[in-house]
GROMACS .gro file of C-alpha atoms in nm:
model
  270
    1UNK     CA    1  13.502  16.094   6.669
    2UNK     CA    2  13.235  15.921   6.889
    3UNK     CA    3  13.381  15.666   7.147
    4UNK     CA    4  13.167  15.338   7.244
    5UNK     CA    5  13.066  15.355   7.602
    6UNK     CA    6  13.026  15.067   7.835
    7UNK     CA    7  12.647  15.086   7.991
    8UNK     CA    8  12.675  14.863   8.308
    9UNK     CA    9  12.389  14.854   8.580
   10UNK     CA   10  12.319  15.075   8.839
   11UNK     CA   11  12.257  14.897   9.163
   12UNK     CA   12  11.908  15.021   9.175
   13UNK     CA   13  11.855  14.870   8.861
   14UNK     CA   14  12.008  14.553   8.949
   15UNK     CA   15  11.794  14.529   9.257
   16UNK     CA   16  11.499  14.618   9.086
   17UNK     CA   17  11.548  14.307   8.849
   18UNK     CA   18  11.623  14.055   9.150
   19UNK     CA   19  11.314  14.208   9.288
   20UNK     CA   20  11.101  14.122   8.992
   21UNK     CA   21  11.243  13.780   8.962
   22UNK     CA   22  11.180  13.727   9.270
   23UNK     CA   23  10.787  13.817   9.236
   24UNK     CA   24  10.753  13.622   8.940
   25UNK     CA   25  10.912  13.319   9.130
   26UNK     CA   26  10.733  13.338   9.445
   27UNK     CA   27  10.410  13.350   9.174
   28UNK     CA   28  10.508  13.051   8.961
   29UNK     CA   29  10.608  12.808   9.240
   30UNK     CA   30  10.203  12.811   9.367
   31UNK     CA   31  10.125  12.785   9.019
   32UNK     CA   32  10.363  12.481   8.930
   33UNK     CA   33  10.188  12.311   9.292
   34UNK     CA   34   9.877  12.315   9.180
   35UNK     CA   35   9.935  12.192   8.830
   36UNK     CA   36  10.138  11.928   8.994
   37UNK     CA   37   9.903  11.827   9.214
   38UNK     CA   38   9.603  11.835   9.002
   39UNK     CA   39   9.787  11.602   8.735
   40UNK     CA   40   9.874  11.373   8.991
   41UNK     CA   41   9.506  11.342   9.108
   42UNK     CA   42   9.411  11.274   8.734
   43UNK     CA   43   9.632  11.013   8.736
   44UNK     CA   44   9.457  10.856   9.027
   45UNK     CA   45   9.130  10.875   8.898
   46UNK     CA   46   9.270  10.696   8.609
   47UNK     CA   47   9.442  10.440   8.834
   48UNK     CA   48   9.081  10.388   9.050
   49UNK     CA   49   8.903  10.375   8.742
   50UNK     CA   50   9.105  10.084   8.604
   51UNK     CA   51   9.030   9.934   8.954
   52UNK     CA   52   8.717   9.945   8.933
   53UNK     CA   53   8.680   9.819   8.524
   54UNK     CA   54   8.901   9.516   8.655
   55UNK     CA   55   8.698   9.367   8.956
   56UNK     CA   56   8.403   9.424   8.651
   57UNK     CA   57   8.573   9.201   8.478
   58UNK     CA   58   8.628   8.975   8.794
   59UNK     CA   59   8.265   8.976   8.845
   60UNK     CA   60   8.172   8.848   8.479
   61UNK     CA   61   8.360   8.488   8.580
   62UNK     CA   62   8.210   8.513   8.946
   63UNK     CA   63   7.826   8.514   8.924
   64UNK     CA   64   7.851   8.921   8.955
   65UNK     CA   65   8.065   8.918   9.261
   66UNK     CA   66   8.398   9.128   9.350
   67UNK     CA   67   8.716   8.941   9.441
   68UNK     CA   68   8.665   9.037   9.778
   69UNK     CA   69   8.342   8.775   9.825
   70UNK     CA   70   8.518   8.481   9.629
   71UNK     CA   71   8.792   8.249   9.801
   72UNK     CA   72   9.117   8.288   9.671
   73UNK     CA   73   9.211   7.956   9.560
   74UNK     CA   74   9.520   7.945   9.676
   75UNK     CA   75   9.456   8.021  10.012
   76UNK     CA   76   9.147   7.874  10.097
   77UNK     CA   77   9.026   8.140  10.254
   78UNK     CA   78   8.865   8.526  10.170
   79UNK     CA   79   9.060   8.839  10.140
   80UNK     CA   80   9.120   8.967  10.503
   81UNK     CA   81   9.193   9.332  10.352
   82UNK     CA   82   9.207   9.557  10.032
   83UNK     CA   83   9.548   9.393   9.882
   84UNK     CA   84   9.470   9.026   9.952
   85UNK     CA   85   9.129   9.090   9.749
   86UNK     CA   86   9.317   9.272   9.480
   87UNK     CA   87   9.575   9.028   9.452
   88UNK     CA   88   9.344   8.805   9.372
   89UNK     CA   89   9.275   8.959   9.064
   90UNK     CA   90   9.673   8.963   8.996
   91UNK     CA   91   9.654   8.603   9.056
   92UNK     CA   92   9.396   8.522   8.771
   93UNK     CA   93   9.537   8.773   8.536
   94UNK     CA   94   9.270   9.028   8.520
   95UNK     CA   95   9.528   9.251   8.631
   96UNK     CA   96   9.891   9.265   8.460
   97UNK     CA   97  10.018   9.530   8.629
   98UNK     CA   98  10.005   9.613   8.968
   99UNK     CA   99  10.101  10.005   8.944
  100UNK     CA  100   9.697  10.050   8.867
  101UNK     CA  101   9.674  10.019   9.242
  102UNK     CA  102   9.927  10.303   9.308
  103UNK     CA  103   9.854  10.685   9.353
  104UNK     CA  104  10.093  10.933   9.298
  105UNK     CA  105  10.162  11.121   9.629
  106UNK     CA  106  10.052  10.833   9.790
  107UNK     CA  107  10.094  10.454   9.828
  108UNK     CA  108  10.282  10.311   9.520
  109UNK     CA  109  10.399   9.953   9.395
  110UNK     CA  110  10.684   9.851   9.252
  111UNK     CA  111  10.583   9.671   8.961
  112UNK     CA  112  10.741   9.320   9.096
  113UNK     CA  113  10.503   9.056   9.141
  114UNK     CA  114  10.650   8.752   9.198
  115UNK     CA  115  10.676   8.422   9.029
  116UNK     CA  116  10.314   8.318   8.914
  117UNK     CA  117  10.080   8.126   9.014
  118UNK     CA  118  10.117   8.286   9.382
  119UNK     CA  119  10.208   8.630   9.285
  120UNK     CA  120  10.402   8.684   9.625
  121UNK     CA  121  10.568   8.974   9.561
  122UNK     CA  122  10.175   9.148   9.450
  123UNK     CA  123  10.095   9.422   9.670
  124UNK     CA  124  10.328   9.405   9.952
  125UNK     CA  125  10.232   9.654  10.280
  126UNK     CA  126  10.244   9.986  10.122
  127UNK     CA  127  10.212   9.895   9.763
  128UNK     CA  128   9.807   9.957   9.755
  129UNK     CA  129   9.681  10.288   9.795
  130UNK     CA  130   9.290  10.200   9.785
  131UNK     CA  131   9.021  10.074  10.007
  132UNK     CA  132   8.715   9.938   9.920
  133UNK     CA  133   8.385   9.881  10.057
  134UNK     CA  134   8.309   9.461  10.125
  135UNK     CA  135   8.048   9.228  10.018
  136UNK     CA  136   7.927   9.431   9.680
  137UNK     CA  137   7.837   9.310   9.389
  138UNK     CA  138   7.832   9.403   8.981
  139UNK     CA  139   7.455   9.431   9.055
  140UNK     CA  140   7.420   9.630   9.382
  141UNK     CA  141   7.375  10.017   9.382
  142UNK     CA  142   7.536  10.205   9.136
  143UNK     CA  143   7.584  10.499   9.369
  144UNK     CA  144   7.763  10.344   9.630
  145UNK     CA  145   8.108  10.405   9.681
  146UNK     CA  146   8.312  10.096   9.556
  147UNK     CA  147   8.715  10.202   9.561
  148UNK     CA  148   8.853  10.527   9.732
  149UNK     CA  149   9.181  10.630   9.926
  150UNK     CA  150   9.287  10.449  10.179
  151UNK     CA  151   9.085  10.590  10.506
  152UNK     CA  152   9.216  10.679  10.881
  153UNK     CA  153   8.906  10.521  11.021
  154UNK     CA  154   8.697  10.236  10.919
  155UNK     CA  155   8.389  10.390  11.048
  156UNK     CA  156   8.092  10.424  10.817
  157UNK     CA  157   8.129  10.696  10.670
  158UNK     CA  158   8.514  10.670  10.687
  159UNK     CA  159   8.709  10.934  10.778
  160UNK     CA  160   9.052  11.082  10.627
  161UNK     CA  161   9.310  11.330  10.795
  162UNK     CA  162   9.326  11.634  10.597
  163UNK     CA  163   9.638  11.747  10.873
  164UNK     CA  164   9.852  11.490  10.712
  165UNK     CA  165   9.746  11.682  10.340
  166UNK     CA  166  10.093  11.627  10.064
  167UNK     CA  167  10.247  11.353  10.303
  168UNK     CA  168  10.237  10.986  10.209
  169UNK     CA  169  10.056  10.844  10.466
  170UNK     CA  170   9.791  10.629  10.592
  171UNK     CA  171   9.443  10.840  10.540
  172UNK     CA  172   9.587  11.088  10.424
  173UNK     CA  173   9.376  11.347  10.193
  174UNK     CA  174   9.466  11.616   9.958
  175UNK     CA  175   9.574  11.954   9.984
  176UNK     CA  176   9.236  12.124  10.056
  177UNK     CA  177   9.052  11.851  10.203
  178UNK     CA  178   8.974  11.661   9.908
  179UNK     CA  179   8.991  11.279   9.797
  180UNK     CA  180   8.924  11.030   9.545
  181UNK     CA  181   8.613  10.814   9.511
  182UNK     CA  182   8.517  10.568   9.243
  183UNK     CA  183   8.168  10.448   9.299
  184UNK     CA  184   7.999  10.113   9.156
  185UNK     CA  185   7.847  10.237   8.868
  186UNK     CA  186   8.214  10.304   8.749
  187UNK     CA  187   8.264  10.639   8.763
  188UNK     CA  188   8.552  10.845   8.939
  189UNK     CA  189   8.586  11.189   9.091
  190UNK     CA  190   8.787  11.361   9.327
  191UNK     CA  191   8.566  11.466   9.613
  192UNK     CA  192   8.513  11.769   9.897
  193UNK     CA  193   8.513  11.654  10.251
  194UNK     CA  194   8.350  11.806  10.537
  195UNK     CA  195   8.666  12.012  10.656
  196UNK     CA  196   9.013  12.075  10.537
  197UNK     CA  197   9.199  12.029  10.858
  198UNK     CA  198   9.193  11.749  11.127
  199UNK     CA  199   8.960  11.369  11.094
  200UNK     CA  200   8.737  11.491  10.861
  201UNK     CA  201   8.432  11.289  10.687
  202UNK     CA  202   8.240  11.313  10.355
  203UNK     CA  203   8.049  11.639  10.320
  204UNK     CA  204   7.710  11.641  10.452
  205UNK     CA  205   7.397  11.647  10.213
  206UNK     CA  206   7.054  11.809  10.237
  207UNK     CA  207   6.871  11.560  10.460
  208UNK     CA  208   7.179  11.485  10.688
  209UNK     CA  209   7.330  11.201  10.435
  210UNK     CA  210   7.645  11.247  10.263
  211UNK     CA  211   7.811  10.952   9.946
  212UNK     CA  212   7.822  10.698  10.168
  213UNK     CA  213   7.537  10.697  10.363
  214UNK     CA  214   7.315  10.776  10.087
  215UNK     CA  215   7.426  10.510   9.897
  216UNK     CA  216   7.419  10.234  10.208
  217UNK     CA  217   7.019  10.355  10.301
  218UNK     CA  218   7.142  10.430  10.640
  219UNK     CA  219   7.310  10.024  10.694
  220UNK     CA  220   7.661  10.067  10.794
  221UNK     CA  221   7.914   9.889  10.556
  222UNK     CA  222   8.245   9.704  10.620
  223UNK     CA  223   8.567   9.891  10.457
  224UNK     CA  224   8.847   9.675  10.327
  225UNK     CA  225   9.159   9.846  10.448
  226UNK     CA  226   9.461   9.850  10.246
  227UNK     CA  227   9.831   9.718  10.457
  228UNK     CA  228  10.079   9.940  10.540
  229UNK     CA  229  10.397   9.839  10.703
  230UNK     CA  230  10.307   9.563  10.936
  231UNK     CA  231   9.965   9.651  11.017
  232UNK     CA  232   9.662   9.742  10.878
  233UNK     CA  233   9.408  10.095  10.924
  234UNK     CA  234   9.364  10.100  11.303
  235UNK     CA  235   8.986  10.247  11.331
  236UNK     CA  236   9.091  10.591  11.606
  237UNK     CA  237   8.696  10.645  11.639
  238UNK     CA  238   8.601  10.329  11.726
  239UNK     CA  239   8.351  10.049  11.534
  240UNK     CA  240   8.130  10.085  11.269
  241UNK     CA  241   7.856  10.323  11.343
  242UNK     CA  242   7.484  10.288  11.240
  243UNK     CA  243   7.318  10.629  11.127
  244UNK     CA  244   7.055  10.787  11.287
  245UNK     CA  245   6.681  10.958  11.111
  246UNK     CA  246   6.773  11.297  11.098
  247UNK     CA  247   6.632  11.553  11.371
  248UNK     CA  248   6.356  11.809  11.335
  249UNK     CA  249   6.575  12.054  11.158
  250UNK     CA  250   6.736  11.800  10.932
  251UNK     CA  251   7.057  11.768  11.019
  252UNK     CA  252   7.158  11.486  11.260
  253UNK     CA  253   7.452  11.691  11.500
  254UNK     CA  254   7.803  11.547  11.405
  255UNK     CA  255   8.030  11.347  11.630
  256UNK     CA  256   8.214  11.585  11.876
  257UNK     CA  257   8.541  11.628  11.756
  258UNK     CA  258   8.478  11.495  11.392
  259UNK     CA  259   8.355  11.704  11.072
  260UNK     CA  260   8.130  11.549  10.857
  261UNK     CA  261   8.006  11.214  11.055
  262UNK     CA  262   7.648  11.248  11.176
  263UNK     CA  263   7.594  11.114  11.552
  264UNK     CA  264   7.602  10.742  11.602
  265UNK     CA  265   7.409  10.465  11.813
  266UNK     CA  266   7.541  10.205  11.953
  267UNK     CA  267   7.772   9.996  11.737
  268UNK     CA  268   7.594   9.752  11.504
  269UNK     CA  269   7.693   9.385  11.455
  270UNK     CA  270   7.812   9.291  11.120
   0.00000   0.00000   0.00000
C-alpha cells in the first residue's frame, strides 16, 4: 500500500522564494513611483488648465483682462499676489471650487471658502499652488507662459529647486527636474528644466532664449507669487533681471551658480 507523504520546503527553497519576492518587490516599488507620480502630474495639468479656461472666462466680462489687472471690488485695491487675484475669480463665481488651484504633491486647498460675498476662507497661505505672470491679457502672446508652479525666485526667468524634488514646498519641482507650465494660448505641459539638482531655470533654447524669455522678447515680466504660511516667495537671486543679445557663439553664459538663467544687467525698473 502507498502512504501519502508530507512535501515541506527545503530551506534553500524557501530562501530562494524570499529571494525572488524580494526582486520582484524592489522592481515594482520604482514602478508604482513613477505611475504615481506621473498621474499626479496629469492631474495638475488638468488643475492649471482649468486655471487658465477660468481667468478666460474672467477676461470675457473685463475688456480681455486677467483678474490680476482688475480691482477687486471688495477691496479697492489689485491683487498683491497669485491667491488674492484668484480669489477674485472665487468671488464672482467663475470659480466654484477652489481645489482647481491645488496640485497633488504640492500646495492643496481645502475646499472651504467662506461665507460669500467675501469668500474669506478662499485660498488661505498654502492653499494655491500656482504663480502667474502679471499684467497679461486674453489678447497678448499666446506663447507666453500664463500659470505654472509656484517658483523659488521671482526672477525672469524664474527659477525652481529641483533639491527639494517629492517634498511639498515652496519652488519645489518634480522628481527629475521637471514642472508644469500652462501658457496663454491655453495649453498645458509638464516641462524640462535646465538641471535636475539645485536653483535651476527653464532649459535654454537655440539662440540663448528659453519659454519665458522667448515669449517676453527679451522684457523682463513681474511673477505673481502664490502665499505660503505668513509670507510670500522671497526672490534668493535678487530682482528681476533684463536679458542680454546673445554673444558671438550664441549662447549668453548663465548666472554663476544657477542652471538655465542667461547673464543679467543691471536690474530693470518695472
Amino acid at each position: 500500500m502507498k502512504t501519502k507523504r508530507n512535501h515541506a520546503f527545503t530551506l534553500i527553497e524557501l530562501l530562494v522564494v524570499i529571494t525572488i519576492i524580494a526582486i520582484l518587490a524592489g522592481l515594482a516599488v520604482p514602478a508604482y513611483n513613477i505611475i504615481q507620480r506621473m498621474a499626479n502630474q496629469t492631474r495638475g495639468v488638468n488643475n492649471a488648465r482649468q486655471v487658465i479656461l477660468a481667468m478666460k472666462l474672467f477676461s470675457k466680462d473685463h475688456n480681455s483682462q486677467y483678474p490680476d489687472s482688475v480691482s477687486n471690488p471688495l477691496t479697492g485695491s489689485l491683487a498683491q499676489n497669485a491667491n488674492d487675484a484668484f480669489r477674485l475669480m472665487i468671488q464672482e463665481k467663475i470659480v466654484t471650487d477652489e481645489r482647481i488651484f491645488g496640485c497633488p504633491a504640492g500646495f492643496t486647498p481645502d475646499g472651504n471658502i467662506g461665507q460669500r460675498p467675501n469668500c474669506g476662507n478662499a485660498l488661505m497661505p498654502g492653499e494655491n499652488h500656482w504663480a502667474m505672470t502679471a499684467g497679461q491679457t486674453d489678447t497678448a502672446e499666446g506663447n507666453m507662459p500664463l500659470v505654472y508652479e509656484n517658483t523659488a525666485s521671482l526672477s525672469w526667468p524664474p527659477l525652481w529647486n529641483a533639491d527639494a524634488a517629492g517634498q511639498i514646498a515652496p519652488g519645489r519641482a518634480w522628481s527629475g527636474g521637471k514642472i508644469i507650465i500652462g501658457r496663454n494660448d491655453g495649453s498645458v505641459a509638464v516641462e524640462a528644466l535646465a538641471g535636475q539638482k539645485g536653483m535651476v531655470g527653464p532649459q535654454i533654447m537655440t539662440g540663448g532664449m528659453n519659454l519665458f524669455t522667448q515669449a517676453s522678447e527679451g522684457m523682463p515680466q513681474r511673477i505673481l507669487p502664490v502665499v505660503f504660511g505668513n509670507a510670500v516667495i522671497n526672490d534668493p537671486i535678487g530682482p528681476l533681471r533684463e536679458i542680454p543679445p546673445p554673444t558671438v557663439n550664441g549662447m549668453p553664459p548663465p548666472l554663476a551658480g544657477v542652471q538655465g538663467v542667461p547673464a543679467s544687467l543691471p536690474p530693470a525698473g518695472l
